PDB file of C-alpha atoms in Angstrom:
ATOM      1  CA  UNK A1400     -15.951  10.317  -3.644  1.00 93.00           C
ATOM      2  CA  UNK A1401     -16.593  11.395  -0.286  1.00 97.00           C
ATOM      3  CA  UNK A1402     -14.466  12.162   2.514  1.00 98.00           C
ATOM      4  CA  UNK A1403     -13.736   9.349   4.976  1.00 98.00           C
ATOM      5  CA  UNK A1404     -13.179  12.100   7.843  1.00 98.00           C
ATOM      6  CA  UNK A1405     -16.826  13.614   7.881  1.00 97.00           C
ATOM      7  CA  UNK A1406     -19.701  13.663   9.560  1.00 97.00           C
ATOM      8  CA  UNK A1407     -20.493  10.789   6.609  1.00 97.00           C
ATOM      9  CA  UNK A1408     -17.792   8.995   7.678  1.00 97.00           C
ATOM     10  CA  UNK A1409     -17.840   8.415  10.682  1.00 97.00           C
ATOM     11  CA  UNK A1410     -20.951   5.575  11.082  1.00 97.00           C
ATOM     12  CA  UNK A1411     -18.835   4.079   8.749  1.00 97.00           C
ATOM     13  CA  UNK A1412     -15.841   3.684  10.691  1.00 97.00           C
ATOM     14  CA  UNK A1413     -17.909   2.862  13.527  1.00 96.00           C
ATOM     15  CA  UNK A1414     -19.203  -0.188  11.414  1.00 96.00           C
ATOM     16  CA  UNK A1415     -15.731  -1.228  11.270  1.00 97.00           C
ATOM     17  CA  UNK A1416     -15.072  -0.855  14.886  1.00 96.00           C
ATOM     18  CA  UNK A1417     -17.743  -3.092  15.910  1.00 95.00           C
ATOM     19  CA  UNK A1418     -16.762  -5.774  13.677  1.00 94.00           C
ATOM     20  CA  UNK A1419     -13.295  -5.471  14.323  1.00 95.00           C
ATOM     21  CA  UNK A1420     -12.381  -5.144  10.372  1.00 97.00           C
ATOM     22  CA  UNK A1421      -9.090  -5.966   8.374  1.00 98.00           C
ATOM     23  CA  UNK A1422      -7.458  -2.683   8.296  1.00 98.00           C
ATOM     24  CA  UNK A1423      -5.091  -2.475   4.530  1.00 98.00           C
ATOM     25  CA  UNK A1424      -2.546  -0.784   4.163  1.00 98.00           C
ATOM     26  CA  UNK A1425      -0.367   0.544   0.931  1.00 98.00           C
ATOM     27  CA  UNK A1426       2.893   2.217   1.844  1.00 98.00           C
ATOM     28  CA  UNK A1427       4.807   4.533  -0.295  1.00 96.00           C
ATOM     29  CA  UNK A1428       2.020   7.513  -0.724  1.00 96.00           C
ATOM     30  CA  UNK A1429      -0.587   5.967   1.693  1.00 98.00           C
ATOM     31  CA  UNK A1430       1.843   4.894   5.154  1.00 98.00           C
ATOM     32  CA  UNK A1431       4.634   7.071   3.972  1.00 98.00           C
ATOM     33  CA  UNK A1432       5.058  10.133   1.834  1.00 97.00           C
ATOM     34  CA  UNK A1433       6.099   9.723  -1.460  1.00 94.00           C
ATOM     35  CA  UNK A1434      10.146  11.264  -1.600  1.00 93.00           C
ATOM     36  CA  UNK A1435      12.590  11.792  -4.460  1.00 88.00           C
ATOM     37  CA  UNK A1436      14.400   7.965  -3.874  1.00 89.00           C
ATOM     38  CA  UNK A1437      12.344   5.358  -3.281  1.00 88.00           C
ATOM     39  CA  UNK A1438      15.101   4.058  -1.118  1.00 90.00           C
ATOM     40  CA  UNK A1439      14.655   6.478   1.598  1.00 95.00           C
ATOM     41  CA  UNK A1440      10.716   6.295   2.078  1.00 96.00           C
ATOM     42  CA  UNK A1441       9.864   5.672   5.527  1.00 98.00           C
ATOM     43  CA  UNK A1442       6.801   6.079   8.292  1.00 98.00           C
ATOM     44  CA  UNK A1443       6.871  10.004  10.169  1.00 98.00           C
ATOM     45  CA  UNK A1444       7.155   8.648  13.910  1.00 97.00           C
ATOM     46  CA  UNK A1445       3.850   9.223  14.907  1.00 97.00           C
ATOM     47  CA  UNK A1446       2.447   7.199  11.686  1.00 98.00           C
ATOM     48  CA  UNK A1447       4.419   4.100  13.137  1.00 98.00           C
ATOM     49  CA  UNK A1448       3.116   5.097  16.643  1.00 97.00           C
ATOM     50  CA  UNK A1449      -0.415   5.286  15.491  1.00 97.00           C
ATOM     51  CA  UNK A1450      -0.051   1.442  13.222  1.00 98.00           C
ATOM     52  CA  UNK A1451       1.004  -0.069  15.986  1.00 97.00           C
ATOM     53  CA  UNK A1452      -1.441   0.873  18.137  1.00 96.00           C
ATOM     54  CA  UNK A1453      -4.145   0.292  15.246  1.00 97.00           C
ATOM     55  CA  UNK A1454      -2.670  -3.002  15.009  1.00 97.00           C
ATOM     56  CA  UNK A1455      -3.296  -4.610  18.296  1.00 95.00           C
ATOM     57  CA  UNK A1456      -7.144  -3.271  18.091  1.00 95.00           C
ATOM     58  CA  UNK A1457      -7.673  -4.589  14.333  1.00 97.00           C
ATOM     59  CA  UNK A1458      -6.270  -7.248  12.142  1.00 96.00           C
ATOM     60  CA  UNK A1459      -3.565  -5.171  10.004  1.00 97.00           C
ATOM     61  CA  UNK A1460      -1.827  -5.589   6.507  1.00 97.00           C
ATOM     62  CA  UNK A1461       0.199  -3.728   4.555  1.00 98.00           C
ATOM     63  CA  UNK A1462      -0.081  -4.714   0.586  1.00 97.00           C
ATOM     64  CA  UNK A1463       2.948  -3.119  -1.019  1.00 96.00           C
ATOM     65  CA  UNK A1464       4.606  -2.710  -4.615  1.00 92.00           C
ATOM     66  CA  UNK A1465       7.842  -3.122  -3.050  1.00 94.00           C
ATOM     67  CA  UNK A1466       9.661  -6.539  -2.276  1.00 91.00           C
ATOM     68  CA  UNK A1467       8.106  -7.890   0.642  1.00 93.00           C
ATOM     69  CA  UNK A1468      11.585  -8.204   2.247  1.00 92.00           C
ATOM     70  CA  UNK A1469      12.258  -4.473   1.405  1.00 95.00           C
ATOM     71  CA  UNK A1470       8.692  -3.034   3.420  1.00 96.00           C
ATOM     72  CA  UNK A1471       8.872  -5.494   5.944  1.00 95.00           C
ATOM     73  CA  UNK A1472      12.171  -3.780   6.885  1.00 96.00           C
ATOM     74  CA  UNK A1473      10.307  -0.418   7.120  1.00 97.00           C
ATOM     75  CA  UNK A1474       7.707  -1.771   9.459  1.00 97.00           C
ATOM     76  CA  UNK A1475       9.816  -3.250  12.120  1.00 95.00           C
ATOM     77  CA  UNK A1476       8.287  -3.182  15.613  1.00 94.00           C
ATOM     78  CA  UNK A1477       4.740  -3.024  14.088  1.00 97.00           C
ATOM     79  CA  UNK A1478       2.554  -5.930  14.517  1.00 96.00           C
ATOM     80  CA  UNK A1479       1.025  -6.934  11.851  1.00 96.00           C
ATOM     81  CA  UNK A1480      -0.750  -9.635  10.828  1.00 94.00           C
ATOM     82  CA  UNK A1481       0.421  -9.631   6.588  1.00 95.00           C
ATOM     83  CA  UNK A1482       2.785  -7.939   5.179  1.00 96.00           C
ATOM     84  CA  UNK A1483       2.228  -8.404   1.477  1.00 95.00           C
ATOM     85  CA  UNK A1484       5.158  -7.863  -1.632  1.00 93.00           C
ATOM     86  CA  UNK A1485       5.570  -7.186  -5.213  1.00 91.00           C
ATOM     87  CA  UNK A1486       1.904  -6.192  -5.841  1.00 89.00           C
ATOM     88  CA  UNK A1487       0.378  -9.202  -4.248  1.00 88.00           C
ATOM     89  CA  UNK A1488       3.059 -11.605  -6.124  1.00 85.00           C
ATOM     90  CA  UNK A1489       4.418 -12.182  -2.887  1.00 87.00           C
ATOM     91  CA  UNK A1490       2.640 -13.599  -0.143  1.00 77.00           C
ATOM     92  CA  UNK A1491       2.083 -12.405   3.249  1.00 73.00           C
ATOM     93  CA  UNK A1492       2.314 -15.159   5.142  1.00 69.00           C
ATOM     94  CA  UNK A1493       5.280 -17.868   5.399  1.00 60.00           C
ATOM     95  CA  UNK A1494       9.038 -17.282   4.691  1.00 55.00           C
ATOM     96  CA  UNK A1495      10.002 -14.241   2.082  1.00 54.00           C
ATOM     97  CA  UNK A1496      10.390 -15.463  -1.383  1.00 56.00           C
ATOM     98  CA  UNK A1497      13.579 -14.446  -2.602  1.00 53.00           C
ATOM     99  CA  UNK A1498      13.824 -16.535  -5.727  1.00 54.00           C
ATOM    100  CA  UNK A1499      14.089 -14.660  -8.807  1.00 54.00           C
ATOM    101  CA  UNK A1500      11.304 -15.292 -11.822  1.00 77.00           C
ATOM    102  CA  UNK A1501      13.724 -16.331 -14.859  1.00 83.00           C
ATOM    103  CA  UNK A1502      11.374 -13.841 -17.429  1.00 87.00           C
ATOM    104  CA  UNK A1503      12.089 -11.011 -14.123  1.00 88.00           C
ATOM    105  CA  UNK A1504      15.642 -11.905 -15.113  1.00 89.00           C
ATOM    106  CA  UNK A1505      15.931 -11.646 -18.701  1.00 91.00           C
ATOM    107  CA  UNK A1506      13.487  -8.474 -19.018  1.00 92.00           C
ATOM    108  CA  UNK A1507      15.869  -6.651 -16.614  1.00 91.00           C
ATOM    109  CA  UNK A1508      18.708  -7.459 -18.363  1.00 93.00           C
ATOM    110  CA  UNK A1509      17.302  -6.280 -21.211  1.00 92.00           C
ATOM    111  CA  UNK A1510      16.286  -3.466 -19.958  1.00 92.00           C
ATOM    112  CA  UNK A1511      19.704  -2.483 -18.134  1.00 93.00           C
ATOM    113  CA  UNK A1512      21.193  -2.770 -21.696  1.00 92.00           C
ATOM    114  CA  UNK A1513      18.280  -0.196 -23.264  1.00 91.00           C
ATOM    115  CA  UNK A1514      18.157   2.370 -20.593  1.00 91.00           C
ATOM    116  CA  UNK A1515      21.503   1.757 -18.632  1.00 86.00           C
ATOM    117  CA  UNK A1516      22.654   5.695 -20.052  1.00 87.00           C
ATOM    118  CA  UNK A1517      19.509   7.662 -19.309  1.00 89.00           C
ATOM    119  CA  UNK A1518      19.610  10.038 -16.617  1.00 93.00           C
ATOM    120  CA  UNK A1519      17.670  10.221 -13.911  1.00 92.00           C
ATOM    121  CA  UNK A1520      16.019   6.508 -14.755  1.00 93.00           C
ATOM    122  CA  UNK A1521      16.637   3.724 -12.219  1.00 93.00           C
ATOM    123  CA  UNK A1522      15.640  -0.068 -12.049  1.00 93.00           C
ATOM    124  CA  UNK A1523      14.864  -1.539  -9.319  1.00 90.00           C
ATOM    125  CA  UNK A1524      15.002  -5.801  -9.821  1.00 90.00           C
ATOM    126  CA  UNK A1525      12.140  -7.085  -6.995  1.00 86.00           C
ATOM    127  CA  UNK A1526      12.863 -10.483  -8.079  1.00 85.00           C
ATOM    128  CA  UNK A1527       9.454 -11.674  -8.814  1.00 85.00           C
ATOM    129  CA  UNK A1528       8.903  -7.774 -10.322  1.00 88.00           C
ATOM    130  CA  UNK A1529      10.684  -5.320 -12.171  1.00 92.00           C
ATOM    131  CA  UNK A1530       9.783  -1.216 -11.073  1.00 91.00           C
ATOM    132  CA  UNK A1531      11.456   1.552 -13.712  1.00 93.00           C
ATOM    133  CA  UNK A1532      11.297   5.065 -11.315  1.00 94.00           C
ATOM    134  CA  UNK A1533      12.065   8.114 -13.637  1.00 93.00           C
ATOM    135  CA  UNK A1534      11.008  10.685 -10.521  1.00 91.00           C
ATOM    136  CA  UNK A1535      14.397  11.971 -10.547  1.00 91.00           C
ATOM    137  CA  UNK A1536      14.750  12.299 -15.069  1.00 92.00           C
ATOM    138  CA  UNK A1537      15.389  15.979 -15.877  1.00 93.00           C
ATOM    139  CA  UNK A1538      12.773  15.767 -18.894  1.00 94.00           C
ATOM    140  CA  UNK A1539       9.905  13.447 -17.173  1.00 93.00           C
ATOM    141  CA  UNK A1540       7.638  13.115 -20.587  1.00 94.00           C
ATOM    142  CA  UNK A1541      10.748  12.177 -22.349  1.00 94.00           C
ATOM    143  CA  UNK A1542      11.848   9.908 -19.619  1.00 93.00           C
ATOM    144  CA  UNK A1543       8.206   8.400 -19.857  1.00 93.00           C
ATOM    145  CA  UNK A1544       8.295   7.881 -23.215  1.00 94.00           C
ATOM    146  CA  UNK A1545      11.918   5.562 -23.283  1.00 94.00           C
ATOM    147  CA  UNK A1546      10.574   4.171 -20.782  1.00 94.00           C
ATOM    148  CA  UNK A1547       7.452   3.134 -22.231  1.00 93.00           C
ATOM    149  CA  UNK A1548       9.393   1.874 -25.753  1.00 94.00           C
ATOM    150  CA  UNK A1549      11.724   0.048 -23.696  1.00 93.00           C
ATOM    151  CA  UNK A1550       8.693  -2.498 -22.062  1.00 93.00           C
ATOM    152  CA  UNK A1551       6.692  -2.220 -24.710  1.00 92.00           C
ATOM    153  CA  UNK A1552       7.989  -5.644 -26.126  1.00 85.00           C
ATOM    154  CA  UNK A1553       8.924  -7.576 -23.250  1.00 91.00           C
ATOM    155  CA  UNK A1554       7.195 -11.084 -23.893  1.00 91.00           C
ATOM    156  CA  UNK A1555       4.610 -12.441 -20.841  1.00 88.00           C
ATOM    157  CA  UNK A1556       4.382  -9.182 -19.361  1.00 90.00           C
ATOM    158  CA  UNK A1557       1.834  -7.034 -17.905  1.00 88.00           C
ATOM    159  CA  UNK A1558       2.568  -3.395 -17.275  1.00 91.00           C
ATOM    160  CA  UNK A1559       1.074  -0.737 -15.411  1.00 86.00           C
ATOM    161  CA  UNK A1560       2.024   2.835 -14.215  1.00 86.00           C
ATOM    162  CA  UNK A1561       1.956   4.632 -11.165  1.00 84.00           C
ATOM    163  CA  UNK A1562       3.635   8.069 -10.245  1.00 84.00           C
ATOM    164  CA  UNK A1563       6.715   8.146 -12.047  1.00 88.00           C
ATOM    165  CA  UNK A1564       7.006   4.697 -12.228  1.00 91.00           C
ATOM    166  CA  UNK A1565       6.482   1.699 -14.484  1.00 92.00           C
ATOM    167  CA  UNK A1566       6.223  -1.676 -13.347  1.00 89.00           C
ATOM    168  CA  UNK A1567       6.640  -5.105 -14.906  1.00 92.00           C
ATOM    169  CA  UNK A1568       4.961  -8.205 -13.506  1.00 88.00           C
ATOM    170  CA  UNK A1569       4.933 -11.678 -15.027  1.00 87.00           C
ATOM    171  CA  UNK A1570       1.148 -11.994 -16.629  1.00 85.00           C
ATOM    172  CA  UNK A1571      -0.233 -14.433 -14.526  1.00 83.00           C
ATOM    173  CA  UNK A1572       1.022 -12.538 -11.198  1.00 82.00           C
ATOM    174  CA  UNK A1573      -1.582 -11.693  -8.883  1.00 84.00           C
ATOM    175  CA  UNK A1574      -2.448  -8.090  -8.117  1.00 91.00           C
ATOM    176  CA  UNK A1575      -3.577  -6.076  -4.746  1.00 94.00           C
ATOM    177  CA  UNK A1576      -7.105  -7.312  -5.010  1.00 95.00           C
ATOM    178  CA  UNK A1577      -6.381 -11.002  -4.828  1.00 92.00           C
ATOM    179  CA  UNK A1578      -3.638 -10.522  -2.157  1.00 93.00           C
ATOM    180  CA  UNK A1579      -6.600  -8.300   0.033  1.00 96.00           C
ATOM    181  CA  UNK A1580      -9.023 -11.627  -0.949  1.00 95.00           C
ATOM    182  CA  UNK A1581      -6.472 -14.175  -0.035  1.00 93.00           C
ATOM    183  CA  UNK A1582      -6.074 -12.097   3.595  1.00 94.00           C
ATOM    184  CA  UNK A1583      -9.857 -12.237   3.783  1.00 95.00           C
ATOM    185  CA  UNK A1584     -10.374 -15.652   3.159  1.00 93.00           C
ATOM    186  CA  UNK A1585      -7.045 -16.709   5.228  1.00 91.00           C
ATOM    187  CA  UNK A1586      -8.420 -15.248   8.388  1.00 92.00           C
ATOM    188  CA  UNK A1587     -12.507 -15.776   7.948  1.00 93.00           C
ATOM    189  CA  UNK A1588     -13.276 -11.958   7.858  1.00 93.00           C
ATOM    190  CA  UNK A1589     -16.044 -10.736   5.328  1.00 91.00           C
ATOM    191  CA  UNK A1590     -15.146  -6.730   5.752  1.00 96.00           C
ATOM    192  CA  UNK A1591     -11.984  -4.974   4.975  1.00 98.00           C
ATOM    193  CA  UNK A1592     -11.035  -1.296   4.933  1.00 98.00           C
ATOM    194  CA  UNK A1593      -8.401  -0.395   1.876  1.00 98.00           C
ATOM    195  CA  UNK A1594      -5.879   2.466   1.641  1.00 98.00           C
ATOM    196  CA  UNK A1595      -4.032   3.431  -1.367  1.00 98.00           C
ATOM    197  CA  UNK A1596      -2.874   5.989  -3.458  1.00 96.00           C
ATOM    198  CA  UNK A1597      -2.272   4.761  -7.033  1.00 91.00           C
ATOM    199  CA  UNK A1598      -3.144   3.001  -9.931  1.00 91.00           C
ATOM    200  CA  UNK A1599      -2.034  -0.184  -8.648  1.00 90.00           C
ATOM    201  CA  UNK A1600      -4.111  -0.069  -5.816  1.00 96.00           C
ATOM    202  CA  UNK A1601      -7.516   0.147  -7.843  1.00 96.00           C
ATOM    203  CA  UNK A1602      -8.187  -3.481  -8.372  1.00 95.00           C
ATOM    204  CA  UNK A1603      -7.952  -3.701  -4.408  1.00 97.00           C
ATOM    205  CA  UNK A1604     -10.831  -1.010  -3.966  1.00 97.00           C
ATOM    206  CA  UNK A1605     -12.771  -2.934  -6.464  1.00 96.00           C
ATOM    207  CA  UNK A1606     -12.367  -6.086  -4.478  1.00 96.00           C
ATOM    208  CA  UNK A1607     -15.270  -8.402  -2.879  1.00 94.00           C
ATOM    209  CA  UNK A1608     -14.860  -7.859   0.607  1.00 96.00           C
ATOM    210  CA  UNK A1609     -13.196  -4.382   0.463  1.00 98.00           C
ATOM    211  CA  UNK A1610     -16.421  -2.303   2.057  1.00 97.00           C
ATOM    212  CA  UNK A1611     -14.480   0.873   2.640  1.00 98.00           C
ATOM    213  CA  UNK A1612     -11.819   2.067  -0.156  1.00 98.00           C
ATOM    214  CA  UNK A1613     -10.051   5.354   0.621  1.00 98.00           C
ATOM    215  CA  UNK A1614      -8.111   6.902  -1.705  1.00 98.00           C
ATOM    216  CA  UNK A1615      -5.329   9.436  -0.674  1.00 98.00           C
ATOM    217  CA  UNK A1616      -5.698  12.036  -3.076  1.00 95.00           C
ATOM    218  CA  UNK A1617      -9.050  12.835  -4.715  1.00 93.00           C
ATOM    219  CA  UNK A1618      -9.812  11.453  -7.875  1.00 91.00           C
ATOM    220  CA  UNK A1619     -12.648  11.239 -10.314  1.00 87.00           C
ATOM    221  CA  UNK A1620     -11.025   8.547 -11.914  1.00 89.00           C
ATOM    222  CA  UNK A1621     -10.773   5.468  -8.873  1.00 95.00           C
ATOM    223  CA  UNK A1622     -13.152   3.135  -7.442  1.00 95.00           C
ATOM    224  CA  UNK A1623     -12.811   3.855  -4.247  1.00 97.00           C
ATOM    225  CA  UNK A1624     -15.647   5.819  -2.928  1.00 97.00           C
ATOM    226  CA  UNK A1625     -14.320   7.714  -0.044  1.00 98.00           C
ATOM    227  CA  UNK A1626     -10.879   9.187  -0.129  1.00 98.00           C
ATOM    228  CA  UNK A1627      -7.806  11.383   2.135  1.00 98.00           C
ATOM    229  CA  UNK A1628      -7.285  14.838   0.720  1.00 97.00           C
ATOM    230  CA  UNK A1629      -3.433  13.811   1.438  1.00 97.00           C
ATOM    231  CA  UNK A1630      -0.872  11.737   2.665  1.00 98.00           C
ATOM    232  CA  UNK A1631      -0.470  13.156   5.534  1.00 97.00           C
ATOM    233  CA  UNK A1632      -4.224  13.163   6.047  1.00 98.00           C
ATOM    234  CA  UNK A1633      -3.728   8.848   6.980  1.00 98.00           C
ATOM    235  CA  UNK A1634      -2.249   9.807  10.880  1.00 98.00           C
ATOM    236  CA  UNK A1635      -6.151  11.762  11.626  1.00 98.00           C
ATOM    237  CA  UNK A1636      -7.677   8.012   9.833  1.00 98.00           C
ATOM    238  CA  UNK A1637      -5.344   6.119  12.185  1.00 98.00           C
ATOM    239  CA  UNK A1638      -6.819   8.184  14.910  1.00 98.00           C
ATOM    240  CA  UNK A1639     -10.551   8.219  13.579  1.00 98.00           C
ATOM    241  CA  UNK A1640     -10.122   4.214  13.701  1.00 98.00           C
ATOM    242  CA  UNK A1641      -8.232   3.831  17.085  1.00 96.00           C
ATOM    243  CA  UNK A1642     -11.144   6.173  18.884  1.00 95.00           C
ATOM    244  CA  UNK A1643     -13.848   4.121  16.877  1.00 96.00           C
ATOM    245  CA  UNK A1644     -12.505   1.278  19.207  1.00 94.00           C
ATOM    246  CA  UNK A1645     -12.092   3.419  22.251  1.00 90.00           C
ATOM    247  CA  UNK A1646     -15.697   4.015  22.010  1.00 88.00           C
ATOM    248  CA  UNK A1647     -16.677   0.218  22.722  1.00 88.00           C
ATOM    249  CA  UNK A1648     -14.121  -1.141  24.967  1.00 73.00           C
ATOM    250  CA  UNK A1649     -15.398   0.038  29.075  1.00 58.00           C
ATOM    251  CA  UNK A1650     -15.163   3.745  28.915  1.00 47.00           C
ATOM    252  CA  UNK A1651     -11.932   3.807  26.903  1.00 56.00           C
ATOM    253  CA  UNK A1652     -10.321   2.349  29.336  1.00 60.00           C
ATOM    254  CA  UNK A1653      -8.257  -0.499  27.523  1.00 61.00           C
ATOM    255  CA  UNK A1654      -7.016   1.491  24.696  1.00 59.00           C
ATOM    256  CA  UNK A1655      -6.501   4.446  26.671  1.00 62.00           C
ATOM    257  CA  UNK A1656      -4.051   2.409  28.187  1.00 61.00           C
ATOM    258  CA  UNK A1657      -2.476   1.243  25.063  1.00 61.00           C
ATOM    259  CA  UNK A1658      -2.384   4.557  23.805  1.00 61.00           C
ATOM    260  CA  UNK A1659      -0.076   6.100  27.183  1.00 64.00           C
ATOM    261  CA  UNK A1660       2.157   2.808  26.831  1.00 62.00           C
ATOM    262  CA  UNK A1661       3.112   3.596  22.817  1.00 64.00           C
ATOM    263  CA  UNK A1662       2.791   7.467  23.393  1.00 64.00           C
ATOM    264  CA  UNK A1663       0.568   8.425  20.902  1.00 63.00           C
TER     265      UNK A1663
END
């Protein structure tokens, strides 16, 4: 892995300024720090100032774990063209699904009667996706481990980890890399730049069409071949895209002036 803020990098993001690029996004760890609730995750201001402004230069999506109705809330006022839920379950374009999967049903119910007394272990029900957050457990391995018993025999499921977190998706569910395909083909772009910072988002750096993958952390273990040394880290790549625009439009001019009108 290299990293995407380098001398290296930056003919690379220049490639994607000239083409004009689909610019992905994942959210919790990648648009906004990870925190103790999941609930109260949200853009720093000057992330939000720096999307939006990223957003009316490039085609933008954000491809999230989290209900689409849920991030969609957090990104109000950014224009976007996909905002992507539960994975890639949930589509990005059209009305928000809110219709429950009947297996999303029954495997949280069954799960709410297995781990409904451990401390510090929380389900959250995404309707079309199940997430079990143990962040906040006092003994984390132990938490881990119930956790793990407890899905281990839910029928038709896939499962997959991520930090302090295990999620349950129907089988046939899509993942990030086929919602990041399905925004490619949608809008008749060949390039996309990808931004994650877990396991879930390795089958989008892997994906046809994905010809930059940044990881936010550094990793031996992902796909992705450039990555963020940290979260914070994405507000310098917002700003290493934006000026990669700057550079072609006459003399800055045009997204100089987009740049004194959000105040970033």
């Amino acid at each position: 892995m290299r990293p995407i803020l380098s001398e290296a990098g930056s003919p690379v993001l220049d490639a994607l300024a000239r083409e004009r690029a689909l610019l992905v996004f994942d959210f919790d760890g990648t648009l906004a720090p990870i925190v103790p609730r999941p609930a109260d995750a949200a853009m720093r201001a000057e992330t939000r100032t720096l999307l939006r402004v990223a957003s009316l230069l490039y085609p933008c999506a954000v491809v999230s774990g989290r209900a689409r109705a849920d991030v969609a809330s957090r990104l109000e006022g950014v224009p976007l063209l996909a905002v992507v839920g539960n994975h890639g379950a949930e589509a990005g374009f059209g009305p928000v699904d809110r219709s429950p999967r009947r297996e999303v049903v029954a495997w949280a119910e069954a799960l709410r009667a297995e781990l409904g007394d451990a401390e510090g272990i929380e389900l959250e029900d995404k309707g079309l996706s199940l997430a079990i957050h143990y962040r906040r457990a006092p003994d984390r391995a132990a938490a881990r481990r119930r956790v793990r018993d407890a899905v281990a025999g839910l029928p038709a499921a896939r499962v997959f980890g991520g930090r302090a977190v295990a999620n349950v998706v129907p089988a046939d569910a899509p993942d990030k890399g086929a919602a990041v395909a399905e925004l490619l083909h949608r809008i008749g772009w060949r390039r996309a730049l990808y931004a994650g910072d877990d396991v879930t988002d390795e089958d989008a750096f892997a994906t046809d069409g994905v010809a930059v993958a940044v990881r936010v952390g550094r990793t031996h273990a992902s796909r992705a071949g450039w990555y963020l040394p940290a979260q914070r880290e994405v507000d310098a790549l917002l700003r290493a895209l934006i000026e990669a625009r700057r550079k072609l439009d006459r003399a800055g001019e045009c997204t100089d002036a987009l740049l004194r009108a959000t105040g970033a």
